[in-house]
Amino acid sequence: MNMFSLNGKVALVTGASYGIGFAIACALHDAGATIVFNDIKQELVDKGLASYKEKGIEAHGYVCDVTDEAAVQEMVAKIEAEVGVIDILVNNAGIIKRIPMCEMTAEQFRQVIDVDLNAPFIVAKAVIPSMIKKGHGKIINICSMMSELGRETVSAYAAAKGGLKMLTKNIASEYGEYNIQCNGIGPGYIATPQTAPLREIQPDGSRHPFDQFIIAKTPAARWGEAEDLGGPAVFLASDASNFVNGHILYVDGGILAYIGKQP
């Protein structure tokens, strides 16, 4: 199992104070990596540090807006000086605005693109030079099923994640010769605090309509857990995936493979 070991590696997971990023960072730590994360506010970084400490993880937290190129360059330089050169980058930070396309302003559209697509470009660009010098590197972009599918109210998110899928393939194409592997993880519908209202049992004892919809569309017949992303992340961060490049690994319980039940 040594090929899955991350001992001695430094992993930066953006926006990993909670949720999917936190679960991925914990899995990388359990495989041996030193965890570094950022968030946009000190309050969120402090909460993240407390959550890692509860799990016995000595993480390193930084305040940084990943859409600010100068701030990202400064953060990466600090991490290299204080922790070490980044071996693994997980571009996890992201936002979604559920607004019908014709009601969404161009400014709102640009904000989603900025966080979900421009920021991964900015952070990857900041860490790649040192990865080249070190002779290896792993970049994991958190894409989405919306890299492949459309749905009402998520035009900006789907556009950003589709772009991130292609950025993933292009980083692999451009820097593969330097022993840098860039892959993506496409989570399905994950049970997080943010999606909890969509899974609440209704007053009559039935499932929420959206919950019913997701269960019916998922061959696994359940929502994913954030921990379901840990194994795929460790695989893509480790030597076990050294010849896997430009791939999007969908962790969706089979949704993308399934046409759905006949009405």
Coordinates of C-alpha atoms in Angstrom, one line a residue:
M1 CA 0.0 0.0 0.0
N2 CA 3.1 2.3 -0.1
M3 CA 2.0 3.7 -3.4
F4 CA -1.0 5.4 -1.6
S5 CA 1.2 6.9 1.1
L6 CA 1.5 10.7 1.3
N7 CA 4.2 10.7 4.0
G8 CA 6.4 13.8 3.7
K9 CA 4.0 15.6 1.3
V10 CA 2.5 19.1 1.8
A11 CA -1.1 19.4 0.6
L12 CA -2.9 22.7 0.1
V13 CA -6.7 22.4 0.1
T14 CA -8.4 25.7 -0.7
G15 CA -11.5 26.7 1.2
A16 CA -11.2 23.7 3.5
S17 CA -12.5 25.1 6.8
Y18 CA -15.5 22.8 6.5
G19 CA -17.6 20.6 4.2
I20 CA -16.1 18.7 1.3
G21 CA -12.7 20.4 1.5
F22 CA -12.4 19.6 5.2
A23 CA -13.2 15.9 4.5
I24 CA -10.7 15.7 1.7
A25 CA -8.0 17.3 3.8
C26 CA -8.7 14.9 6.7
A27 CA -8.3 11.9 4.3
L28 CA -5.0 13.3 2.9
H29 CA -3.8 13.8 6.5
D30 CA -4.7 10.2 7.4
A31 CA -2.6 9.1 4.4
G32 CA 0.4 11.0 5.8
A33 CA 0.2 14.5 4.3
T34 CA 0.8 17.8 6.1
I35 CA -2.4 19.9 5.7
V36 CA -2.5 23.6 4.7
F37 CA -5.7 25.4 3.9
N38 CA -7.1 28.8 3.4
D39 CA -10.3 30.7 3.7
I40 CA -11.4 34.2 3.0
K41 CA -11.9 35.4 6.6
Q42 CA -9.9 34.9 9.8
E43 CA -13.0 33.8 11.5
L44 CA -13.5 30.9 9.1
V45 CA -9.8 29.9 9.3
D46 CA -10.0 29.9 13.1
K47 CA -13.1 27.6 13.0
G48 CA -11.3 25.4 10.6
L49 CA -8.2 25.1 12.8
A50 CA -10.5 24.2 15.7
S51 CA -12.2 21.5 13.7
Y52 CA -8.9 20.0 12.6
K53 CA -7.6 20.1 16.2
E54 CA -10.7 18.2 17.4
K55 CA -9.6 15.4 15.0
G56 CA -6.0 15.6 16.2
I57 CA -4.8 17.2 13.0
E58 CA -2.2 20.0 13.2
A59 CA -3.2 22.0 10.2
H60 CA -1.8 25.3 8.9
G61 CA -4.4 28.0 8.1
Y62 CA -4.1 31.1 6.0
V63 CA -6.4 34.0 5.2
C64 CA -6.5 34.5 1.5
D65 CA -8.9 35.4 -1.3
V66 CA -8.1 32.9 -4.0
T67 CA -9.4 35.3 -6.7
D68 CA -6.7 37.8 -5.8
E69 CA -3.6 36.8 -7.7
A70 CA -1.1 38.9 -5.7
A71 CA -2.6 37.5 -2.4
V72 CA -2.3 34.0 -3.7
Q73 CA 1.3 34.4 -4.7
E74 CA 2.0 35.9 -1.3
M75 CA 0.3 33.0 0.5
V76 CA 2.1 30.3 -1.5
A77 CA 5.4 32.0 -0.7
K78 CA 4.5 32.0 3.0
I79 CA 3.6 28.3 2.9
E80 CA 6.8 27.4 1.2
A81 CA 8.8 29.4 3.8
E82 CA 6.8 28.2 6.9
V83 CA 5.7 24.6 5.9
G84 CA 7.4 23.5 2.7
V85 CA 6.9 23.3 -1.0
I86 CA 3.4 22.3 -2.0
D87 CA 3.3 18.8 -3.4
I88 CA -0.5 18.5 -3.7
L89 CA -3.0 21.2 -4.5
V90 CA -6.7 20.6 -4.2
N91 CA -8.7 23.5 -5.8
N92 CA -11.8 23.1 -3.6
A93 CA -13.0 26.7 -2.9
G94 CA -16.2 27.5 -4.8
I95 CA -19.6 29.1 -4.8
I96 CA -22.9 28.6 -6.4
K97 CA -25.7 31.0 -7.1
R98 CA -29.1 29.4 -7.9
I99 CA -30.7 32.0 -10.1
P100 CA -32.6 31.6 -13.4
M101 CA -30.3 32.7 -16.2
C102 CA -32.5 35.5 -17.4
E103 CA -32.8 36.9 -13.9
M104 CA -29.0 36.6 -13.2
T105 CA -27.0 39.8 -13.7
A106 CA -23.7 39.7 -15.6
E107 CA -22.0 40.7 -12.3
Q108 CA -23.4 37.7 -10.5
F109 CA -22.3 35.5 -13.4
R110 CA -18.8 36.9 -13.3
Q111 CA -18.5 36.3 -9.6
V112 CA -19.2 32.6 -9.9
I113 CA -16.8 32.3 -12.8
D114 CA -14.2 34.3 -10.8
V115 CA -14.3 31.9 -7.8
D116 CA -15.0 28.6 -9.5
L117 CA -12.8 29.0 -12.6
N118 CA -10.4 31.9 -12.4
A119 CA -9.3 31.1 -8.9
P120 CA -8.2 27.5 -9.7
F121 CA -6.2 28.9 -12.6
I122 CA -4.6 31.5 -10.2
V123 CA -3.7 29.0 -7.5
A124 CA -2.4 26.3 -9.9
K125 CA -0.3 29.0 -11.7
A126 CA 1.2 29.9 -8.3
V127 CA 2.2 26.4 -7.3
I128 CA 3.3 24.9 -10.6
P129 CA 6.8 26.5 -10.8
S130 CA 7.9 25.0 -7.5
M131 CA 6.4 21.6 -8.6
I132 CA 8.5 21.8 -11.7
K133 CA 11.7 22.5 -9.7
K134 CA 10.9 19.6 -7.3
G135 CA 10.2 17.2 -10.2
H136 CA 6.6 16.2 -9.3
G137 CA 3.2 17.6 -8.3
K138 CA -0.4 16.7 -8.0
I139 CA -3.3 19.1 -8.8
I140 CA -6.9 18.0 -8.1
N141 CA -9.7 20.3 -9.2
I142 CA -13.1 19.8 -7.7
C143 CA -15.3 19.8 -10.7
S144 CA -18.9 18.7 -10.6
M145 CA -21.5 16.7 -12.4
M146 CA -22.3 20.1 -13.8
S147 CA -19.1 19.7 -15.8
E148 CA -21.3 17.3 -17.9
L149 CA -24.9 18.2 -17.2
G150 CA -27.1 21.3 -17.2
R151 CA -29.9 22.1 -14.8
E152 CA -32.2 24.9 -14.1
T153 CA -30.8 28.0 -12.2
V154 CA -27.1 27.0 -12.4
S155 CA -25.9 28.5 -15.7
A156 CA -22.9 30.2 -14.2
Y157 CA -21.9 27.2 -12.1
A158 CA -22.2 24.8 -15.0
A159 CA -20.2 27.1 -17.2
A160 CA -17.5 27.5 -14.6
K161 CA -17.3 23.8 -13.9
G162 CA -17.3 22.9 -17.5
G163 CA -14.4 25.4 -18.0
L164 CA -12.6 23.9 -15.0
K165 CA -12.9 20.4 -16.6
M166 CA -11.1 21.7 -19.7
L167 CA -8.5 23.7 -17.6
T168 CA -7.8 20.4 -15.9
K169 CA -7.1 18.7 -19.2
N170 CA -5.0 21.6 -20.4
I171 CA -2.8 21.7 -17.3
A172 CA -2.3 17.9 -17.8
S173 CA -1.4 18.6 -21.4
E174 CA 1.0 21.5 -20.7
Y175 CA 2.8 20.2 -17.6
G176 CA 2.6 16.4 -17.8
E177 CA 6.2 16.3 -19.1
Y178 CA 7.3 17.7 -15.8
N179 CA 5.8 14.8 -13.8
I180 CA 2.8 16.9 -12.8
Q181 CA -0.6 15.2 -12.8
C182 CA -3.7 17.3 -12.9
N183 CA -7.0 15.5 -12.5
G184 CA -10.5 16.4 -11.3
I185 CA -13.1 15.0 -8.9
G186 CA -16.7 15.4 -9.8
P187 CA -18.8 15.0 -6.7
G188 CA -22.5 14.0 -7.0
Y189 CA -25.1 15.2 -4.6
I190 CA -23.3 15.2 -1.2
A191 CA -25.0 15.4 2.2
T192 CA -23.6 18.5 3.8
P193 CA -25.1 21.1 6.2
Q194 CA -25.8 23.3 3.1
T195 CA -28.0 20.5 1.6
A196 CA -29.7 19.5 4.9
P197 CA -32.9 21.4 4.3
L198 CA -33.3 19.5 1.0
R199 CA -33.2 16.2 3.0
E200 CA -35.6 17.1 5.8
I201 CA -38.5 14.7 6.4
Q202 CA -41.8 16.6 5.6
P203 CA -44.6 17.0 8.1
D204 CA -46.5 14.2 6.6
G205 CA -43.5 11.9 7.0
S206 CA -42.5 11.9 3.3
R207 CA -39.2 12.8 1.8
H208 CA -38.5 16.3 0.5
P209 CA -39.4 16.4 -3.2
F210 CA -35.8 17.2 -4.2
D211 CA -34.6 14.4 -1.9
Q212 CA -37.0 12.0 -3.7
F213 CA -35.7 13.2 -7.1
I214 CA -32.0 12.6 -6.1
I215 CA -32.6 9.2 -4.6
A216 CA -34.5 8.2 -7.8
K217 CA -31.8 9.4 -10.1
T218 CA -28.9 7.7 -8.1
P219 CA -28.3 4.0 -8.6
A220 CA -26.7 3.9 -5.1
A221 CA -30.1 5.2 -3.8
R222 CA -28.6 7.6 -1.4
W223 CA -26.8 11.0 -1.1
G224 CA -23.0 10.8 -1.0
E225 CA -21.2 11.6 2.2
A226 CA -18.2 14.0 2.2
E227 CA -16.1 11.1 3.4
D228 CA -16.9 9.3 0.1
L229 CA -14.5 11.8 -1.6
G230 CA -11.5 10.9 0.6
G231 CA -10.4 7.7 -1.1
P232 CA -10.6 9.2 -4.6
A233 CA -8.6 12.2 -3.4
V234 CA -5.9 10.1 -1.8
F235 CA -5.6 8.1 -5.0
L236 CA -5.3 11.2 -7.2
A237 CA -2.8 12.7 -4.7
S238 CA -0.6 9.6 -4.4
D239 CA 1.9 7.7 -6.6
A240 CA -0.8 5.3 -7.3
S241 CA -2.1 7.7 -10.0
N242 CA 1.3 8.7 -11.5
F243 CA 0.1 7.7 -15.1
V244 CA -3.4 9.2 -14.6
N245 CA -3.6 12.7 -16.1
G246 CA -6.3 14.9 -17.4
H247 CA -9.1 12.6 -16.0
I248 CA -12.3 13.6 -14.2
L249 CA -13.3 11.0 -11.6
Y250 CA -17.0 11.3 -11.0
V251 CA -17.9 10.3 -7.5
D252 CA -21.7 10.4 -7.9
G253 CA -23.2 7.1 -6.9
G254 CA -23.7 6.3 -10.6
I255 CA -25.9 9.2 -11.6
L256 CA -24.0 10.0 -14.9
A257 CA -24.3 6.3 -15.9
Y258 CA -28.1 6.1 -15.3
I259 CA -30.9 7.1 -17.6
G260 CA -33.4 6.9 -14.7
K261 CA -36.4 4.8 -13.9
Q262 CA -39.3 4.6 -16.3
P263 CA -42.3 6.7 -15.0

